[in-house]
């Protein structure tokens, strides 16, 4: 006997946990995804190139750039609404969600949270519309997990600052109009707003990536970059400045990766219903059903965790350790789901005709950036044991 299939998210009644406004945002982002993004995803990934400016303007028109920030042209929406938008974007491609995360949660957030009124007025409205693109330079060639040891240095020269150093693996780097750059100073780590045209500032694309191909990743070189005193972010002192921004972006990833997982699972369920092996639908075999059931459990738990963390964020009680719990769990499970879905498609699963190998390849970067899985494990371990494994 056959029954009509149930959608995986329906088993967890996730829809009922969202407000009408959050569902409307989901519909709007999904519409853009279906019409403007999905037809091009395989091509952008294969070519390793995206129309970043056009995309930024489209995301700006939709209102998702800095949508969780208040004022300066931003919508001031809740954390779950932002999360739902990340989920829908990452169901398209992690690289496109990254463009939005880096713009809104890293570059815009840094200026919004730590910037002067003048910096906010100058940059945020144009970044919210996507007219201007931002990047966030924390990682260096020798210091990724341990940014406290960064070598980039800013020294005072009269009223000016002069920056020297190299930042590596910077999303949106070579298409950015503005870079938020973190540097050592005599008073500890400070942040700077660096307009892309400043003499001594150059950005080069990193080539031959096999993950996050639909995303611009660059090296930033700062060679005697002279900035006025007004380029300093006055509100950020020490490593807590950049780490505060990372919390925002990591939160978006908790939701986002569930979008990649859901896209894989939906595609796989449809494929397994159609594909016949041994003269029966692939979906009718117990081993396939076990994979589908196990993946649905992890997807549902991940969605519930994301919404729970979102409600905590809206209540103002979310801790950075709780964000680590969400980032570690949901990225790990999404990657596992993408790989398992790939097996169900057999050889077809290794092509760009289907999304799983693309999502799986992308999720390898997501596992590493915004704090590797090992770093989040150690953050949780520190919370549980009281002992820091970093010191
Ligand atoms: P630690 O001694 O633990 O902390 C130094 C200061 O920072 C504060 N702090 C935080 N503040 C806000 N949010 C957090 N998550 C925080 N974690 C720590 C802490 O309270 C302290 O403040 P204060 O005032 O006492 O000075 O620092 P540590 O040197 O031991 O390092 C801790 C560790 C390893 C967890 C941290 O360095 C870390 O998270 N490393 C990972 C680096 C990372 O995630 N980089 C990401 C770069 S950006 C990116 O990848 C973008 S990808 C594109 C996309 O998002 O789509
Ligand atoms: P390392 O820090 O060298 O780590 C190597 C390995 O050692 C990892 O497995 C790590 O988990 C492990 N390790 C490190 N410390 C410990 C420890 N204490 N105990 C046990 N194991 C440990 N950065 C930005 O600043 N801005 C961006 O926009 C940005 N975008 C990115 C886009 C992409 C596509 C990628 C891949 C990266 C991006 N990054 C960005 C950089 C990213 O944040 C770093 O790659 C990440 O923080 C890890 O640093 P690393 O690559 O230097 O690895």
mmCIF file with all atom_site columns, N, CA and C and ligand atoms in Angstrom, residues 102 106 136-146 168-172 209 211-212 217 365 368-375 378 389-390, ligand 2:
data_model
loop_
_atom_site.group_PDB
_atom_site.id
_atom_site.type_symbol
_atom_site.label_atom_id
_atom_site.label_alt_id
_atom_site.label_comp_id
_atom_site.label_asym_id
_atom_site.label_entity_id
_atom_site.label_seq_id
_atom_site.pdbx_PDB_ins_code
_atom_site.Cartn_x
_atom_site.Cartn_y
_atom_site.Cartn_z
_atom_site.occupancy
_atom_site.B_iso_or_equiv
_atom_site.pdbx_formal_charge
_atom_site.auth_seq_id
_atom_site.auth_comp_id
_atom_site.auth_asym_id
_atom_site.auth_atom_id
_atom_site.pdbx_PDB_model_num
ATOM   1   N N   . UNK A 1 102 ? 28.173 38.060 5.319  1.00 0.00 ? 102 UNK A N   1
ATOM   2   C CA  . UNK A 1 102 ? 29.346 38.907 5.497  1.00 0.00 ? 102 UNK A CA  1
ATOM   3   C C   . UNK A 1 102 ? 28.939 40.375 5.409  1.00 0.00 ? 102 UNK A C   1
ATOM   4   N N   . UNK A 1 106 ? 28.615 40.785 9.447  1.00 0.00 ? 106 UNK A N   1
ATOM   5   C CA  . UNK A 1 106 ? 30.009 41.091 9.782  1.00 0.00 ? 106 UNK A CA  1
ATOM   6   C C   . UNK A 1 106 ? 30.331 42.559 9.474  1.00 0.00 ? 106 UNK A C   1
ATOM   7   N N   . UNK A 1 136 ? 35.046 41.673 5.625  1.00 0.00 ? 136 UNK A N   1
ATOM   8   C CA  . UNK A 1 136 ? 35.448 41.647 7.037  1.00 0.00 ? 136 UNK A CA  1
ATOM   9   C C   . UNK A 1 136 ? 36.774 40.911 7.120  1.00 0.00 ? 136 UNK A C   1
ATOM   10  N N   . UNK A 1 137 ? 37.828 41.638 7.434  1.00 0.00 ? 137 UNK A N   1
ATOM   11  C CA  . UNK A 1 137 ? 39.169 41.042 7.413  1.00 0.00 ? 137 UNK A CA  1
ATOM   12  C C   . UNK A 1 137 ? 39.680 40.756 8.808  1.00 0.00 ? 137 UNK A C   1
ATOM   13  N N   . UNK A 1 138 ? 39.539 39.511 9.223  1.00 0.00 ? 138 UNK A N   1
ATOM   14  C CA  . UNK A 1 138 ? 40.078 39.095 10.522 1.00 0.00 ? 138 UNK A CA  1
ATOM   15  C C   . UNK A 1 138 ? 41.202 38.073 10.313 1.00 0.00 ? 138 UNK A C   1
ATOM   16  N N   . UNK A 1 139 ? 40.927 37.021 9.541  1.00 0.00 ? 139 UNK A N   1
ATOM   17  C CA  . UNK A 1 139 ? 41.871 35.919 9.344  1.00 0.00 ? 139 UNK A CA  1
ATOM   18  C C   . UNK A 1 139 ? 43.117 36.378 8.591  1.00 0.00 ? 139 UNK A C   1
ATOM   19  N N   . UNK A 1 140 ? 44.247 35.796 8.957  1.00 0.00 ? 140 UNK A N   1
ATOM   20  C CA  . UNK A 1 140 ? 45.510 36.066 8.256  1.00 0.00 ? 140 UNK A CA  1
ATOM   21  C C   . UNK A 1 140 ? 46.095 34.743 7.777  1.00 0.00 ? 140 UNK A C   1
ATOM   22  N N   . UNK A 1 141 ? 47.101 34.800 6.895  1.00 0.00 ? 141 UNK A N   1
ATOM   23  C CA  . UNK A 1 141 ? 47.662 33.539 6.384  1.00 0.00 ? 141 UNK A CA  1
ATOM   24  C C   . UNK A 1 141 ? 48.110 32.609 7.516  1.00 0.00 ? 141 UNK A C   1
ATOM   25  N N   . UNK A 1 142 ? 48.670 33.161 8.590  1.00 0.00 ? 142 UNK A N   1
ATOM   26  C CA  . UNK A 1 142 ? 49.186 32.310 9.674  1.00 0.00 ? 142 UNK A CA  1
ATOM   27  C C   . UNK A 1 142 ? 48.287 32.242 10.899 1.00 0.00 ? 142 UNK A C   1
ATOM   28  N N   . UNK A 1 143 ? 47.187 32.991 10.893 1.00 0.00 ? 143 UNK A N   1
ATOM   29  C CA  . UNK A 1 143 ? 46.345 33.027 12.094 1.00 0.00 ? 143 UNK A CA  1
ATOM   30  C C   . UNK A 1 143 ? 44.870 33.027 11.715 1.00 0.00 ? 143 UNK A C   1
ATOM   31  N N   . UNK A 1 144 ? 44.258 31.827 11.767 1.00 0.00 ? 144 UNK A N   1
ATOM   32  C CA  . UNK A 1 144 ? 42.827 31.706 11.480 1.00 0.00 ? 144 UNK A CA  1
ATOM   33  C C   . UNK A 1 144 ? 42.050 31.455 12.760 1.00 0.00 ? 144 UNK A C   1
ATOM   34  N N   . UNK A 1 145 ? 42.285 30.275 13.353 1.00 0.00 ? 145 UNK A N   1
ATOM   35  C CA  . UNK A 1 145 ? 41.571 29.935 14.595 1.00 0.00 ? 145 UNK A CA  1
ATOM   36  C C   . UNK A 1 145 ? 42.015 30.815 15.755 1.00 0.00 ? 145 UNK A C   1
ATOM   37  N N   . UNK A 1 146 ? 43.198 31.344 15.658 1.00 0.00 ? 146 UNK A N   1
ATOM   38  C CA  . UNK A 1 146 ? 43.783 32.093 16.778 1.00 0.00 ? 146 UNK A CA  1
ATOM   39  C C   . UNK A 1 146 ? 44.034 33.554 16.378 1.00 0.00 ? 146 UNK A C   1
ATOM   40  N N   . UNK A 1 168 ? 43.593 37.039 4.858  1.00 0.00 ? 168 UNK A N   1
ATOM   41  C CA  . UNK A 1 168 ? 43.457 35.895 3.932  1.00 0.00 ? 168 UNK A CA  1
ATOM   42  C C   . UNK A 1 168 ? 42.061 35.292 4.031  1.00 0.00 ? 168 UNK A C   1
ATOM   43  N N   . UNK A 1 169 ? 41.603 34.731 2.914  1.00 0.00 ? 169 UNK A N   1
ATOM   44  C CA  . UNK A 1 169 ? 40.317 34.029 2.861  1.00 0.00 ? 169 UNK A CA  1
ATOM   45  C C   . UNK A 1 169 ? 39.160 34.985 3.124  1.00 0.00 ? 169 UNK A C   1
ATOM   46  N N   . UNK A 1 170 ? 39.202 36.172 2.525  1.00 0.00 ? 170 UNK A N   1
ATOM   47  C CA  . UNK A 1 170 ? 38.202 37.177 2.872  1.00 0.00 ? 170 UNK A CA  1
ATOM   48  C C   . UNK A 1 170 ? 37.054 37.173 1.845  1.00 0.00 ? 170 UNK A C   1
ATOM   49  N N   . UNK A 1 171 ? 35.880 36.795 2.324  1.00 0.00 ? 171 UNK A N   1
ATOM   50  C CA  . UNK A 1 171 ? 34.684 36.740 1.470  1.00 0.00 ? 171 UNK A CA  1
ATOM   51  C C   . UNK A 1 171 ? 34.326 38.153 1.000  1.00 0.00 ? 171 UNK A C   1
ATOM   52  N N   . UNK A 1 172 ? 33.958 38.267 -0.245 1.00 0.00 ? 172 UNK A N   1
ATOM   53  C CA  . UNK A 1 172 ? 33.583 39.546 -0.892 1.00 0.00 ? 172 UNK A CA  1
ATOM   54  C C   . UNK A 1 172 ? 34.790 40.478 -1.077 1.00 0.00 ? 172 UNK A C   1
ATOM   55  N N   . UNK A 1 209 ? 39.551 27.179 -5.793 1.00 0.00 ? 209 UNK A N   1
ATOM   56  C CA  . UNK A 1 209 ? 38.760 26.633 -4.684 1.00 0.00 ? 209 UNK A CA  1
ATOM   57  C C   . UNK A 1 209 ? 37.845 25.550 -5.236 1.00 0.00 ? 209 UNK A C   1
ATOM   58  N N   . UNK A 1 211 ? 35.331 24.505 -3.202 1.00 0.00 ? 211 UNK A N   1
ATOM   59  C CA  . UNK A 1 211 ? 34.213 24.658 -2.267 1.00 0.00 ? 211 UNK A CA  1
ATOM   60  C C   . UNK A 1 211 ? 33.844 26.130 -2.286 1.00 0.00 ? 211 UNK A C   1
ATOM   61  N N   . UNK A 1 212 ? 32.577 26.425 -2.023 1.00 0.00 ? 212 UNK A N   1
ATOM   62  C CA  . UNK A 1 212 ? 32.106 27.814 -2.042 1.00 0.00 ? 212 UNK A CA  1
ATOM   63  C C   . UNK A 1 212 ? 32.571 28.531 -3.318 1.00 0.00 ? 212 UNK A C   1
ATOM   64  N N   . UNK A 1 217 ? 36.313 34.938 -2.817 1.00 0.00 ? 217 UNK A N   1
ATOM   65  C CA  . UNK A 1 217 ? 37.195 34.795 -1.641 1.00 0.00 ? 217 UNK A CA  1
ATOM   66  C C   . UNK A 1 217 ? 38.544 35.415 -2.008 1.00 0.00 ? 217 UNK A C   1
ATOM   67  N N   . UNK A 1 365 ? 33.539 24.185 3.588  1.00 0.00 ? 365 UNK A N   1
ATOM   68  C CA  . UNK A 1 365 ? 34.008 25.522 3.992  1.00 0.00 ? 365 UNK A CA  1
ATOM   69  C C   . UNK A 1 365 ? 33.263 26.010 5.225  1.00 0.00 ? 365 UNK A C   1
ATOM   70  N N   . UNK A 1 368 ? 34.540 24.916 8.364  1.00 0.00 ? 368 UNK A N   1
ATOM   71  C CA  . UNK A 1 368 ? 35.820 25.534 8.736  1.00 0.00 ? 368 UNK A CA  1
ATOM   72  C C   . UNK A 1 368 ? 35.689 27.013 9.092  1.00 0.00 ? 368 UNK A C   1
ATOM   73  N N   . UNK A 1 369 ? 34.876 27.759 8.309  1.00 0.00 ? 369 UNK A N   1
ATOM   74  C CA  . UNK A 1 369 ? 34.868 29.195 8.605  1.00 0.00 ? 369 UNK A CA  1
ATOM   75  C C   . UNK A 1 369 ? 33.933 29.516 9.764  1.00 0.00 ? 369 UNK A C   1
ATOM   76  N N   . UNK A 1 370 ? 34.066 30.730 10.244 1.00 0.00 ? 370 UNK A N   1
ATOM   77  C CA  . UNK A 1 370 ? 33.285 31.172 11.420 1.00 0.00 ? 370 UNK A CA  1
ATOM   78  C C   . UNK A 1 370 ? 33.549 30.281 12.635 1.00 0.00 ? 370 UNK A C   1
ATOM   79  N N   . UNK A 1 371 ? 34.805 29.836 12.780 1.00 0.00 ? 371 UNK A N   1
ATOM   80  C CA  . UNK A 1 371 ? 35.169 28.928 13.863 1.00 0.00 ? 371 UNK A CA  1
ATOM   81  C C   . UNK A 1 371 ? 35.022 27.503 13.379 1.00 0.00 ? 371 UNK A C   1
ATOM   82  N N   . UNK A 1 372 ? 36.138 26.761 13.365 1.00 0.00 ? 372 UNK A N   1
ATOM   83  C CA  . UNK A 1 372 ? 36.093 25.373 12.892 1.00 0.00 ? 372 UNK A CA  1
ATOM   84  C C   . UNK A 1 372 ? 35.287 24.521 13.878 1.00 0.00 ? 372 UNK A C   1
ATOM   85  N N   . UNK A 1 373 ? 34.945 23.311 13.447 1.00 0.00 ? 373 UNK A N   1
ATOM   86  C CA  . UNK A 1 373 ? 34.193 22.425 14.357 1.00 0.00 ? 373 UNK A CA  1
ATOM   87  C C   . UNK A 1 373 ? 35.024 22.132 15.607 1.00 0.00 ? 373 UNK A C   1
ATOM   88  N N   . UNK A 1 374 ? 36.352 22.065 15.436 1.00 0.00 ? 374 UNK A N   1
ATOM   89  C CA  . UNK A 1 374 ? 37.209 21.806 16.613 1.00 0.00 ? 374 UNK A CA  1
ATOM   90  C C   . UNK A 1 374 ? 37.134 22.986 17.582 1.00 0.00 ? 374 UNK A C   1
ATOM   91  N N   . UNK A 1 375 ? 37.171 24.204 17.052 1.00 0.00 ? 375 UNK A N   1
ATOM   92  C CA  . UNK A 1 375 ? 37.122 25.392 17.926 1.00 0.00 ? 375 UNK A CA  1
ATOM   93  C C   . UNK A 1 375 ? 35.787 25.431 18.689 1.00 0.00 ? 375 UNK A C   1
ATOM   94  N N   . UNK A 1 378 ? 35.778 22.975 21.439 1.00 0.00 ? 378 UNK A N   1
ATOM   95  C CA  . UNK A 1 378 ? 36.575 23.421 22.595 1.00 0.00 ? 378 UNK A CA  1
ATOM   96  C C   . UNK A 1 378 ? 35.876 24.546 23.370 1.00 0.00 ? 378 UNK A C   1
ATOM   97  N N   . UNK A 1 389 ? 41.096 25.108 26.741 1.00 0.00 ? 389 UNK A N   1
ATOM   98  C CA  . UNK A 1 389 ? 42.117 24.352 26.000 1.00 0.00 ? 389 UNK A CA  1
ATOM   99  C C   . UNK A 1 389 ? 42.946 25.279 25.112 1.00 0.00 ? 389 UNK A C   1
ATOM   100 N N   . UNK A 1 390 ? 42.582 26.581 25.063 1.00 0.00 ? 390 UNK A N   1
ATOM   101 C CA  . UNK A 1 390 ? 43.299 27.499 24.168 1.00 0.00 ? 390 UNK A CA  1
ATOM   102 C C   . UNK A 1 390 ? 44.518 28.126 24.831 1.00 0.00 ? 390 UNK A C   1
HETATM 103 P P1  . LIG B 2 .   ? 43.859 26.834 11.334 1.00 0.00 ? 2   LIG B P1  1
HETATM 104 O O1  . LIG B 2 .   ? 43.502 27.842 12.340 1.00 0.00 ? 2   LIG B O1  1
HETATM 105 O O2  . LIG B 2 .   ? 45.260 26.809 10.802 1.00 0.00 ? 2   LIG B O2  1
HETATM 106 O O3  . LIG B 2 .   ? 43.393 25.415 11.729 1.00 0.00 ? 2   LIG B O3  1
HETATM 107 C C1  . LIG B 2 .   ? 43.859 24.223 11.092 1.00 0.00 ? 2   LIG B C1  1
HETATM 108 C C2  . LIG B 2 .   ? 43.268 23.024 11.835 1.00 0.00 ? 2   LIG B C2  1
HETATM 109 O O4  . LIG B 2 .   ? 43.722 23.065 13.191 1.00 0.00 ? 2   LIG B O4  1
HETATM 110 C C3  . LIG B 2 .   ? 41.736 23.066 11.916 1.00 0.00 ? 2   LIG B C3  1
HETATM 111 O O5  . LIG B 2 .   ? 41.223 21.761 11.830 1.00 0.00 ? 2   LIG B O5  1
HETATM 112 C C4  . LIG B 2 .   ? 41.489 23.624 13.306 1.00 0.00 ? 2   LIG B C4  1
HETATM 113 O O6  . LIG B 2 .   ? 40.238 23.242 13.848 1.00 0.00 ? 2   LIG B O6  1
HETATM 114 C C5  . LIG B 2 .   ? 42.630 22.960 14.059 1.00 0.00 ? 2   LIG B C5  1
HETATM 115 N N1  . LIG B 2 .   ? 42.912 23.664 15.314 1.00 0.00 ? 2   LIG B N1  1
HETATM 116 C C6  . LIG B 2 .   ? 43.198 24.976 15.488 1.00 0.00 ? 2   LIG B C6  1
HETATM 117 N N2  . LIG B 2 .   ? 43.373 25.241 16.793 1.00 0.00 ? 2   LIG B N2  1
HETATM 118 C C7  . LIG B 2 .   ? 43.198 24.061 17.459 1.00 0.00 ? 2   LIG B C7  1
HETATM 119 C C8  . LIG B 2 .   ? 43.247 23.668 18.824 1.00 0.00 ? 2   LIG B C8  1
HETATM 120 N N3  . LIG B 2 .   ? 43.475 24.568 19.787 1.00 0.00 ? 2   LIG B N3  1
HETATM 121 N N4  . LIG B 2 .   ? 43.040 22.365 19.112 1.00 0.00 ? 2   LIG B N4  1
HETATM 122 C C9  . LIG B 2 .   ? 42.793 21.452 18.153 1.00 0.00 ? 2   LIG B C9  1
HETATM 123 N N5  . LIG B 2 .   ? 42.710 21.762 16.838 1.00 0.00 ? 2   LIG B N5  1
HETATM 124 C C10 . LIG B 2 .   ? 42.923 23.054 16.504 1.00 0.00 ? 2   LIG B C10 1
HETATM 125 N N6  . LIG B 2 .   ? 37.971 34.858 7.464  1.00 0.00 ? 2   LIG B N6  1
HETATM 126 C C11 . LIG B 2 .   ? 37.696 36.184 7.616  1.00 0.00 ? 2   LIG B C11 1
HETATM 127 O O7  . LIG B 2 .   ? 38.276 36.858 8.463  1.00 0.00 ? 2   LIG B O7  1
HETATM 128 N N7  . LIG B 2 .   ? 36.760 36.780 6.819  1.00 0.00 ? 2   LIG B N7  1
HETATM 129 C C12 . LIG B 2 .   ? 36.083 36.114 5.865  1.00 0.00 ? 2   LIG B C12 1
HETATM 130 O O8  . LIG B 2 .   ? 35.234 36.707 5.178  1.00 0.00 ? 2   LIG B O8  1
HETATM 131 C C13 . LIG B 2 .   ? 36.359 34.734 5.673  1.00 0.00 ? 2   LIG B C13 1
HETATM 132 N N8  . LIG B 2 .   ? 35.759 34.039 4.674  1.00 0.00 ? 2   LIG B N8  1
HETATM 133 C C14 . LIG B 2 .   ? 36.128 32.732 4.424  1.00 0.00 ? 2   LIG B C14 1
HETATM 134 C C15 . LIG B 2 .   ? 35.621 32.090 3.296  1.00 0.00 ? 2   LIG B C15 1
HETATM 135 C C16 . LIG B 2 .   ? 36.037 30.789 3.009  1.00 0.00 ? 2   LIG B C16 1
HETATM 136 C C17 . LIG B 2 .   ? 35.522 30.092 1.777  1.00 0.00 ? 2   LIG B C17 1
HETATM 137 C C18 . LIG B 2 .   ? 36.926 30.114 3.876  1.00 0.00 ? 2   LIG B C18 1
HETATM 138 C C19 . LIG B 2 .   ? 37.339 28.696 3.608  1.00 0.00 ? 2   LIG B C19 1
HETATM 139 C C20 . LIG B 2 .   ? 37.423 30.762 4.982  1.00 0.00 ? 2   LIG B C20 1
HETATM 140 C C21 . LIG B 2 .   ? 37.058 32.088 5.260  1.00 0.00 ? 2   LIG B C21 1
HETATM 141 N N9  . LIG B 2 .   ? 37.614 32.794 6.325  1.00 0.00 ? 2   LIG B N9  1
HETATM 142 C C22 . LIG B 2 .   ? 37.326 34.132 6.516  1.00 0.00 ? 2   LIG B C22 1
HETATM 143 C C23 . LIG B 2 .   ? 38.669 32.187 7.138  1.00 0.00 ? 2   LIG B C23 1
HETATM 144 C C24 . LIG B 2 .   ? 38.170 31.211 8.197  1.00 0.00 ? 2   LIG B C24 1
HETATM 145 O O9  . LIG B 2 .   ? 37.537 31.885 9.252  1.00 0.00 ? 2   LIG B O9  1
HETATM 146 C C25 . LIG B 2 .   ? 39.376 30.406 8.685  1.00 0.00 ? 2   LIG B C25 1
HETATM 147 O O10 . LIG B 2 .   ? 39.735 29.535 7.621  1.00 0.00 ? 2   LIG B O10 1
HETATM 148 C C26 . LIG B 2 .   ? 39.086 29.607 9.937  1.00 0.00 ? 2   LIG B C26 1
HETATM 149 O O11 . LIG B 2 .   ? 38.907 30.466 11.051 1.00 0.00 ? 2   LIG B O11 1
HETATM 150 C C27 . LIG B 2 .   ? 40.196 28.578 10.255 1.00 0.00 ? 2   LIG B C27 1
HETATM 151 O O12 . LIG B 2 .   ? 41.448 29.161 10.158 1.00 0.00 ? 2   LIG B O12 1
HETATM 152 P P2  . LIG B 2 .   ? 42.615 28.460 9.269  1.00 0.00 ? 2   LIG B P2  1
HETATM 153 O O13 . LIG B 2 .   ? 42.055 28.122 7.957  1.00 0.00 ? 2   LIG B O13 1
HETATM 154 O O14 . LIG B 2 .   ? 43.807 29.324 9.357  1.00 0.00 ? 2   LIG B O14 1
HETATM 155 O O15 . LIG B 2 .   ? 42.894 27.085 10.016 1.00 0.00 ? 2   LIG B O15 1
#
